[in-house]
JSON list of C-alpha atoms and ligand atoms in Angstrom, two decimals:
[
{"chain": "A", "resi": 1, "resn": "ALA", "atom": "CA", "xyz": [-0.09, 0.03, 0.13]},
{"chain": "A", "resi": 2, "resn": "ARG", "atom": "CA", "xyz": [1.16, 3.43, -0.82]},
{"chain": "A", "resi": 3, "resn": "THR", "atom": "CA", "xyz": [1.20, 5.67, 2.29]},
{"chain": "A", "resi": 4, "resn": "VAL", "atom": "CA", "xyz": [0.85, 9.61, 1.75]},
{"chain": "A", "resi": 5, "resn": "ILE", "atom": "CA", "xyz": [1.46, 12.01, 4.71]},
{"chain": "A", "resi": 6, "resn": "THR", "atom": "CA", "xyz": [0.87, 15.59, 4.95]},
{"chain": "A", "resi": 7, "resn": "PHE", "atom": "CA", "xyz": [0.98, 18.26, 7.72]},
{"chain": "A", "resi": 8, "resn": "GLY", "atom": "CA", "xyz": [-0.74, 21.12, 8.74]},
{"chain": "A", "resi": 9, "resn": "THR", "atom": "CA", "xyz": [-2.59, 23.47, 11.40]},
{"chain": "A", "resi": 10, "resn": "PHE", "atom": "CA", "xyz": [-6.14, 22.91, 9.73]},
{"chain": "A", "resi": 11, "resn": "ASP", "atom": "CA", "xyz": [-7.38, 26.01, 12.25]},
{"chain": "A", "resi": 12, "resn": "VAL", "atom": "CA", "xyz": [-10.72, 27.24, 11.50]},
{"chain": "A", "resi": 13, "resn": "PHE", "atom": "CA", "xyz": [-11.35, 24.10, 9.13]},
{"chain": "A", "resi": 14, "resn": "HIS", "atom": "CA", "xyz": [-12.56, 25.38, 5.72]},
{"chain": "A", "resi": 15, "resn": "VAL", "atom": "CA", "xyz": [-12.88, 23.91, 2.22]},
{"chain": "A", "resi": 16, "resn": "GLY", "atom": "CA", "xyz": [-9.03, 24.87, 1.13]},
{"chain": "A", "resi": 17, "resn": "HIS", "atom": "CA", "xyz": [-8.01, 22.23, 3.98]},
{"chain": "A", "resi": 18, "resn": "LEU", "atom": "CA", "xyz": [-10.62, 19.57, 2.76]},
{"chain": "A", "resi": 19, "resn": "ARG", "atom": "CA", "xyz": [-9.50, 19.91, -0.89]},
{"chain": "A", "resi": 20, "resn": "VAL", "atom": "CA", "xyz": [-5.54, 19.46, -0.04]},
{"chain": "A", "resi": 21, "resn": "ILE", "atom": "CA", "xyz": [-6.54, 16.64, 2.03]},
{"chain": "A", "resi": 22, "resn": "GLU", "atom": "CA", "xyz": [-8.82, 14.89, -0.73]},
{"chain": "A", "resi": 23, "resn": "ARG", "atom": "CA", "xyz": [-5.96, 15.50, -3.41]},
{"chain": "A", "resi": 24, "resn": "ALA", "atom": "CA", "xyz": [-3.36, 14.18, -0.99]},
{"chain": "A", "resi": 25, "resn": "ALA", "atom": "CA", "xyz": [-5.45, 11.06, -0.33]},
{"chain": "A", "resi": 26, "resn": "ALA", "atom": "CA", "xyz": [-5.77, 10.49, -3.92]},
{"chain": "A", "resi": 27, "resn": "LEU", "atom": "CA", "xyz": [-2.14, 10.14, -4.27]},
{"chain": "A", "resi": 28, "resn": "GLY", "atom": "CA", "xyz": [-2.16, 6.75, -2.44]},
{"chain": "A", "resi": 29, "resn": "ASP", "atom": "CA", "xyz": [-4.11, 4.03, -0.50]},
{"chain": "A", "resi": 30, "resn": "ARG", "atom": "CA", "xyz": [-3.68, 5.56, 2.95]},
{"chain": "A", "resi": 31, "resn": "LEU", "atom": "CA", "xyz": [-3.57, 9.16, 4.15]},
{"chain": "A", "resi": 32, "resn": "VAL", "atom": "CA", "xyz": [-1.68, 10.26, 7.62]},
{"chain": "A", "resi": 33, "resn": "VAL", "atom": "CA", "xyz": [-1.88, 13.83, 8.75]},
{"chain": "A", "resi": 34, "resn": "GLY", "atom": "CA", "xyz": [0.34, 15.47, 11.09]},
{"chain": "A", "resi": 35, "resn": "VAL", "atom": "CA", "xyz": [-1.63, 18.26, 12.81]},
{"chain": "A", "resi": 36, "resn": "SER", "atom": "CA", "xyz": [0.46, 20.97, 14.58]},
{"chain": "A", "resi": 37, "resn": "ALA", "atom": "CA", "xyz": [0.66, 21.28, 18.00]},
{"chain": "A", "resi": 38, "resn": "ASP", "atom": "CA", "xyz": [-0.57, 24.62, 19.76]},
{"chain": "A", "resi": 39, "resn": "ALA", "atom": "CA", "xyz": [3.04, 25.24, 21.11]},
{"chain": "A", "resi": 40, "resn": "LEU", "atom": "CA", "xyz": [4.28, 24.79, 17.66]},
{"chain": "A", "resi": 41, "resn": "ASN", "atom": "CA", "xyz": [2.13, 27.37, 16.26]},
{"chain": "A", "resi": 42, "resn": "GLU", "atom": "CA", "xyz": [2.58, 29.87, 19.00]},
{"chain": "A", "resi": 43, "resn": "ARG", "atom": "CA", "xyz": [6.39, 29.58, 18.71]},
{"chain": "A", "resi": 44, "resn": "LYS", "atom": "CA", "xyz": [6.38, 29.58, 14.62]},
{"chain": "A", "resi": 45, "resn": "LYS", "atom": "CA", "xyz": [3.48, 32.19, 14.05]},
{"chain": "A", "resi": 46, "resn": "GLY", "atom": "CA", "xyz": [3.19, 33.76, 17.00]},
{"chain": "A", "resi": 47, "resn": "ARG", "atom": "CA", "xyz": [-0.61, 32.90, 16.99]},
{"chain": "A", "resi": 48, "resn": "VAL", "atom": "CA", "xyz": [-2.47, 30.57, 19.20]},
{"chain": "A", "resi": 49, "resn": "PRO", "atom": "CA", "xyz": [-4.85, 28.70, 16.95]},
{"chain": "A", "resi": 50, "resn": "VAL", "atom": "CA", "xyz": [-8.52, 29.47, 17.62]},
{"chain": "A", "resi": 51, "resn": "PHE", "atom": "CA", "xyz": [-9.30, 25.97, 17.86]},
{"chain": "A", "resi": 52, "resn": "SER", "atom": "CA", "xyz": [-7.06, 23.81, 20.18]},
{"chain": "A", "resi": 53, "resn": "GLN", "atom": "CA", "xyz": [-5.04, 20.93, 18.98]},
{"chain": "A", "resi": 54, "resn": "ALA", "atom": "CA", "xyz": [-7.35, 18.10, 20.47]},
{"chain": "A", "resi": 55, "resn": "GLU", "atom": "CA", "xyz": [-10.31, 19.86, 18.29]},
{"chain": "A", "resi": 56, "resn": "ARG", "atom": "CA", "xyz": [-8.27, 20.44, 15.06]},
{"chain": "A", "resi": 57, "resn": "LEU", "atom": "CA", "xyz": [-7.09, 16.76, 15.57]},
{"chain": "A", "resi": 58, "resn": "ALA", "atom": "CA", "xyz": [-10.86, 15.28, 15.95]},
{"chain": "A", "resi": 59, "resn": "ILE", "atom": "CA", "xyz": [-11.98, 17.33, 13.06]},
{"chain": "A", "resi": 60, "resn": "VAL", "atom": "CA", "xyz": [-9.11, 16.26, 10.77]},
{"chain": "A", "resi": 61, "resn": "ALA", "atom": "CA", "xyz": [-9.62, 12.57, 12.07]},
{"chain": "A", "resi": 62, "resn": "ALA", "atom": "CA", "xyz": [-13.23, 12.53, 11.05]},
{"chain": "A", "resi": 63, "resn": "LEU", "atom": "CA", "xyz": [-12.66, 13.15, 7.46]},
{"chain": "A", "resi": 64, "resn": "LYS", "atom": "CA", "xyz": [-13.46, 10.18, 5.35]},
{"chain": "A", "resi": 65, "resn": "PRO", "atom": "CA", "xyz": [-10.07, 10.36, 3.29]},
{"chain": "A", "resi": 66, "resn": "VAL", "atom": "CA", "xyz": [-8.14, 10.36, 6.51]},
{"chain": "A", "resi": 67, "resn": "HIS", "atom": "CA", "xyz": [-6.73, 7.00, 8.11]},
{"chain": "A", "resi": 68, "resn": "GLU", "atom": "CA", "xyz": [-4.42, 8.08, 10.68]},
{"chain": "A", "resi": 69, "resn": "VAL", "atom": "CA", "xyz": [-3.63, 11.36, 12.56]},
{"chain": "A", "resi": 70, "resn": "PHE", "atom": "CA", "xyz": [-0.95, 12.46, 14.96]},
{"chain": "A", "resi": 71, "resn": "VAL", "atom": "CA", "xyz": [0.27, 15.74, 16.45]},
{"chain": "A", "resi": 72, "resn": "GLU", "atom": "CA", "xyz": [3.10, 17.28, 15.06]},
{"chain": "A", "resi": 73, "resn": "GLU", "atom": "CA", "xyz": [5.17, 18.70, 17.92]},
{"chain": "A", "resi": 74, "resn": "SER", "atom": "CA", "xyz": [8.07, 20.31, 15.80]},
{"chain": "A", "resi": 75, "resn": "LEU", "atom": "CA", "xyz": [8.68, 21.24, 12.30]},
{"chain": "A", "resi": 76, "resn": "GLU", "atom": "CA", "xyz": [12.37, 19.49, 12.84]},
{"chain": "A", "resi": 77, "resn": "LEU", "atom": "CA", "xyz": [10.84, 16.20, 13.16]},
{"chain": "A", "resi": 78, "resn": "LYS", "atom": "CA", "xyz": [9.38, 15.97, 9.78]},
{"chain": "A", "resi": 79, "resn": "ARG", "atom": "CA", "xyz": [12.11, 13.24, 8.67]},
{"chain": "A", "resi": 80, "resn": "ASP", "atom": "CA", "xyz": [11.24, 11.19, 11.80]},
{"chain": "A", "resi": 81, "resn": "TYR", "atom": "CA", "xyz": [7.41, 11.26, 11.12]},
{"chain": "A", "resi": 82, "resn": "ILE", "atom": "CA", "xyz": [8.02, 10.61, 7.44]},
{"chain": "A", "resi": 83, "resn": "VAL", "atom": "CA", "xyz": [10.17, 7.43, 8.59]},
{"chain": "A", "resi": 84, "resn": "LYS", "atom": "CA", "xyz": [7.77, 6.32, 11.56]},
{"chain": "A", "resi": 85, "resn": "TYR", "atom": "CA", "xyz": [4.60, 6.40, 9.39]},
{"chain": "A", "resi": 86, "resn": "GLY", "atom": "CA", "xyz": [6.29, 4.58, 6.49]},
{"chain": "A", "resi": 87, "resn": "ALA", "atom": "CA", "xyz": [5.33, 7.38, 4.07]},
{"chain": "A", "resi": 88, "resn": "ASP", "atom": "CA", "xyz": [6.00, 6.94, 0.30]},
{"chain": "A", "resi": 89, "resn": "VAL", "atom": "CA", "xyz": [4.75, 10.48, -0.62]},
{"chain": "A", "resi": 90, "resn": "LEU", "atom": "CA", "xyz": [4.79, 13.94, 1.15]},
{"chain": "A", "resi": 91, "resn": "VAL", "atom": "CA", "xyz": [2.27, 16.43, 0.37]},
{"chain": "A", "resi": 92, "resn": "MET", "atom": "CA", "xyz": [2.12, 19.78, 1.01]},
{"chain": "A", "resi": 93, "resn": "GLY", "atom": "CA", "xyz": [0.54, 22.90, -0.50]},
{"chain": "A", "resi": 94, "resn": "ASP", "atom": "CA", "xyz": [2.32, 25.06, -2.98]},
{"chain": "A", "resi": 95, "resn": "ASP", "atom": "CA", "xyz": [2.89, 27.90, -0.30]},
{"chain": "A", "resi": 96, "resn": "TRP", "atom": "CA", "xyz": [5.72, 25.55, 0.86]},
{"chain": "A", "resi": 97, "resn": "GLN", "atom": "CA", "xyz": [7.25, 24.96, -2.73]},
{"chain": "A", "resi": 98, "resn": "GLY", "atom": "CA", "xyz": [10.51, 23.62, -2.23]},
{"chain": "A", "resi": 99, "resn": "ARG", "atom": "CA", "xyz": [11.00, 24.04, 1.44]},
{"chain": "A", "resi": 100, "resn": "PHE", "atom": "CA", "xyz": [10.50, 20.08, 1.81]},
{"chain": "A", "resi": 101, "resn": "ASP", "atom": "CA", "xyz": [12.88, 18.78, -1.00]},
{"chain": "A", "resi": 102, "resn": "GLU", "atom": "CA", "xyz": [15.42, 17.49, 1.33]},
{"chain": "A", "resi": 103, "resn": "PHE", "atom": "CA", "xyz": [13.33, 14.71, 2.13]},
{"chain": "A", "resi": 104, "resn": "GLU", "atom": "CA", "xyz": [13.27, 13.47, -1.47]},
{"chain": "A", "resi": 105, "resn": "ASP", "atom": "CA", "xyz": [15.80, 10.75, -0.32]},
{"chain": "A", "resi": 106, "resn": "VAL", "atom": "CA", "xyz": [13.31, 8.96, 1.96]},
{"chain": "A", "resi": 107, "resn": "CYS", "atom": "CA", "xyz": [10.13, 9.60, -0.07]},
{"chain": "A", "resi": 108, "resn": "GLU", "atom": "CA", "xyz": [8.56, 11.32, -3.03]},
{"chain": "A", "resi": 109, "resn": "VAL", "atom": "CA", "xyz": [7.83, 15.04, -2.51]},
{"chain": "A", "resi": 110, "resn": "VAL", "atom": "CA", "xyz": [4.88, 16.75, -4.20]},
{"chain": "A", "resi": 111, "resn": "TYR", "atom": "CA", "xyz": [3.50, 20.27, -3.72]},
{"chain": "A", "resi": 112, "resn": "LEU", "atom": "CA", "xyz": [-0.44, 20.93, -4.71]},
{"chain": "A", "resi": 113, "resn": "PRO", "atom": "CA", "xyz": [-1.66, 24.25, -5.76]},
{"chain": "A", "resi": 114, "resn": "ARG", "atom": "CA", "xyz": [-3.63, 25.96, -2.94]},
{"chain": "A", "resi": 115, "resn": "THR", "atom": "CA", "xyz": [-7.35, 26.50, -3.52]},
{"chain": "A", "resi": 116, "resn": "PRO", "atom": "CA", "xyz": [-7.66, 30.02, -4.47]},
{"chain": "A", "resi": 117, "resn": "ALA", "atom": "CA", "xyz": [-9.20, 33.02, -2.16]},
{"chain": "A", "resi": 118, "resn": "ILE", "atom": "CA", "xyz": [-9.51, 31.26, 0.99]},
{"chain": "A", "resi": 119, "resn": "SER", "atom": "CA", "xyz": [-7.39, 31.22, 4.21]},
{"chain": "A", "resi": 120, "resn": "THR", "atom": "CA", "xyz": [-7.71, 30.83, 8.11]},
{"chain": "A", "resi": 121, "resn": "THR", "atom": "CA", "xyz": [-6.38, 34.69, 8.44]},
{"chain": "A", "resi": 122, "resn": "ALA", "atom": "CA", "xyz": [-8.90, 35.98, 5.77]},
{"chain": "A", "resi": 123, "resn": "LEU", "atom": "CA", "xyz": [-11.71, 34.03, 7.50]},
{"chain": "A", "resi": 124, "resn": "ILE", "atom": "CA", "xyz": [-10.72, 35.42, 11.26]},
{"chain": "A", "resi": 125, "resn": "GLU", "atom": "CA", "xyz": [-10.49, 39.03, 9.57]},
{"chain": "A", "resi": 126, "resn": "LYS", "atom": "CA", "xyz": [-13.82, 38.77, 8.05]},
{"chain": "A", "resi": 127, "resn": "ILE", "atom": "CA", "xyz": [-15.74, 37.30, 11.19]},
{"chain": "A", "resi": 128, "resn": "SER", "atom": "CA", "xyz": [-14.02, 39.84, 13.44]},
{"chain": "A", "resi": 129, "resn": "SER", "atom": "CA", "xyz": [-15.27, 42.79, 10.97]},
{"chain": "A", "resi": 130, "resn": "THR", "atom": "CA", "xyz": [-18.91, 41.71, 11.21]},
{"chain": "B", "resi": 1, "resn": "C2G", "atom": "N1", "xyz": [-4.12, 24.98, 1.94]},
{"chain": "B", "resi": 1, "resn": "C2G", "atom": "C1", "xyz": [-4.63, 24.80, 0.72]},
{"chain": "B", "resi": 1, "resn": "C2G", "atom": "N2", "xyz": [-5.61, 26.18, 0.14]},
{"chain": "B", "resi": 1, "resn": "C2G", "atom": "C2", "xyz": [-5.75, 27.15, 0.87]},
{"chain": "B", "resi": 1, "resn": "C2G", "atom": "C3", "xyz": [-5.35, 27.12, 2.30]},
{"chain": "B", "resi": 1, "resn": "C2G", "atom": "C4", "xyz": [-4.46, 25.94, 2.74]},
{"chain": "B", "resi": 1, "resn": "C2G", "atom": "O1", "xyz": [-4.37, 24.16, -0.31]},
{"chain": "B", "resi": 1, "resn": "C2G", "atom": "N3", "xyz": [-6.68, 28.08, 0.35]},
{"chain": "B", "resi": 1, "resn": "C2G", "atom": "C5", "xyz": [-3.40, 23.88, 2.49]},
{"chain": "B", "resi": 1, "resn": "C2G", "atom": "C6", "xyz": [-2.11, 24.27, 2.89]},
{"chain": "B", "resi": 1, "resn": "C2G", "atom": "O2", "xyz": [-1.08, 24.60, 1.63]},
{"chain": "B", "resi": 1, "resn": "C2G", "atom": "C7", "xyz": [-1.59, 23.23, 3.63]},
{"chain": "B", "resi": 1, "resn": "C2G", "atom": "C8", "xyz": [-2.61, 22.73, 4.32]},
{"chain": "B", "resi": 1, "resn": "C2G", "atom": "O3", "xyz": [-3.74, 23.41, 3.42]},
{"chain": "B", "resi": 1, "resn": "C2G", "atom": "O4", "xyz": [-0.85, 22.32, 2.88]},
{"chain": "B", "resi": 1, "resn": "C2G", "atom": "C9", "xyz": [-2.90, 23.37, 5.95]},
{"chain": "B", "resi": 1, "resn": "C2G", "atom": "O5", "xyz": [-2.53, 24.56, 5.95]},
{"chain": "B", "resi": 1, "resn": "C2G", "atom": "P1", "xyz": [-2.13, 25.33, 7.18]},
{"chain": "B", "resi": 1, "resn": "C2G", "atom": "O6", "xyz": [-3.26, 24.69, 8.13]},
{"chain": "B", "resi": 1, "resn": "C2G", "atom": "O7", "xyz": [-2.04, 26.59, 6.84]},
{"chain": "B", "resi": 1, "resn": "C2G", "atom": "O8", "xyz": [-0.84, 24.59, 7.53]},
{"chain": "B", "resi": 1, "resn": "C2G", "atom": "P2", "xyz": [0.35, 25.29, 7.91]},
{"chain": "B", "resi": 1, "resn": "C2G", "atom": "O9", "xyz": [0.12, 26.09, 8.93]},
{"chain": "B", "resi": 1, "resn": "C2G", "atom": "O10", "xyz": [1.05, 25.74, 6.60]},
{"chain": "B", "resi": 1, "resn": "C2G", "atom": "O11", "xyz": [1.13, 23.86, 8.12]},
{"chain": "B", "resi": 1, "resn": "C2G", "atom": "O12", "xyz": [4.54, 21.20, 8.80]},
{"chain": "B", "resi": 1, "resn": "C2G", "atom": "C10", "xyz": [4.07, 22.16, 8.41]},
{"chain": "B", "resi": 1, "resn": "C2G", "atom": "C11", "xyz": [3.00, 22.84, 9.26]},
{"chain": "B", "resi": 1, "resn": "C2G", "atom": "O13", "xyz": [2.40, 21.82, 10.09]},
{"chain": "B", "resi": 1, "resn": "C2G", "atom": "C12", "xyz": [2.43, 24.04, 9.00]}
]
């Protein structure tokens, strides 16, 4: 079986998140998703997610194309996660284009085009301005 792995925060879950997960799943037989920890977001983005990691994990785990989820504790552990979950393909949105090419020695690395005109940041702004 071909295992696909992808990573993300998936905060304020929206259709752009759904589409990338669906397209990632279509590249293999089994999709594993690393959902970034609250502490990782705080560290890297200086923002606490709207939904907690437990909530974000529960939402992603309930999606039909997703076979397994885990908490991504650190960006530096990506190689370990790829090996641990036996991933044959790493998929990321093209906002990360080129950033994970170093893992091409352990798996295939694919960047998918983002769904246009939707983002968590834009949603937060839209909701808070109404
Ligand atoms: N995405 C997309 N289209 C959008 C918005 C997001 O295809 N309109 C994709 C992103 O490209 C990413 C996934 O949805 O592949 C999750 O996006 P984020 O939640 O923003 O994840 P991010 O914080 O970029 O992940 O190891 C990586 C980290 O976990 C960070």
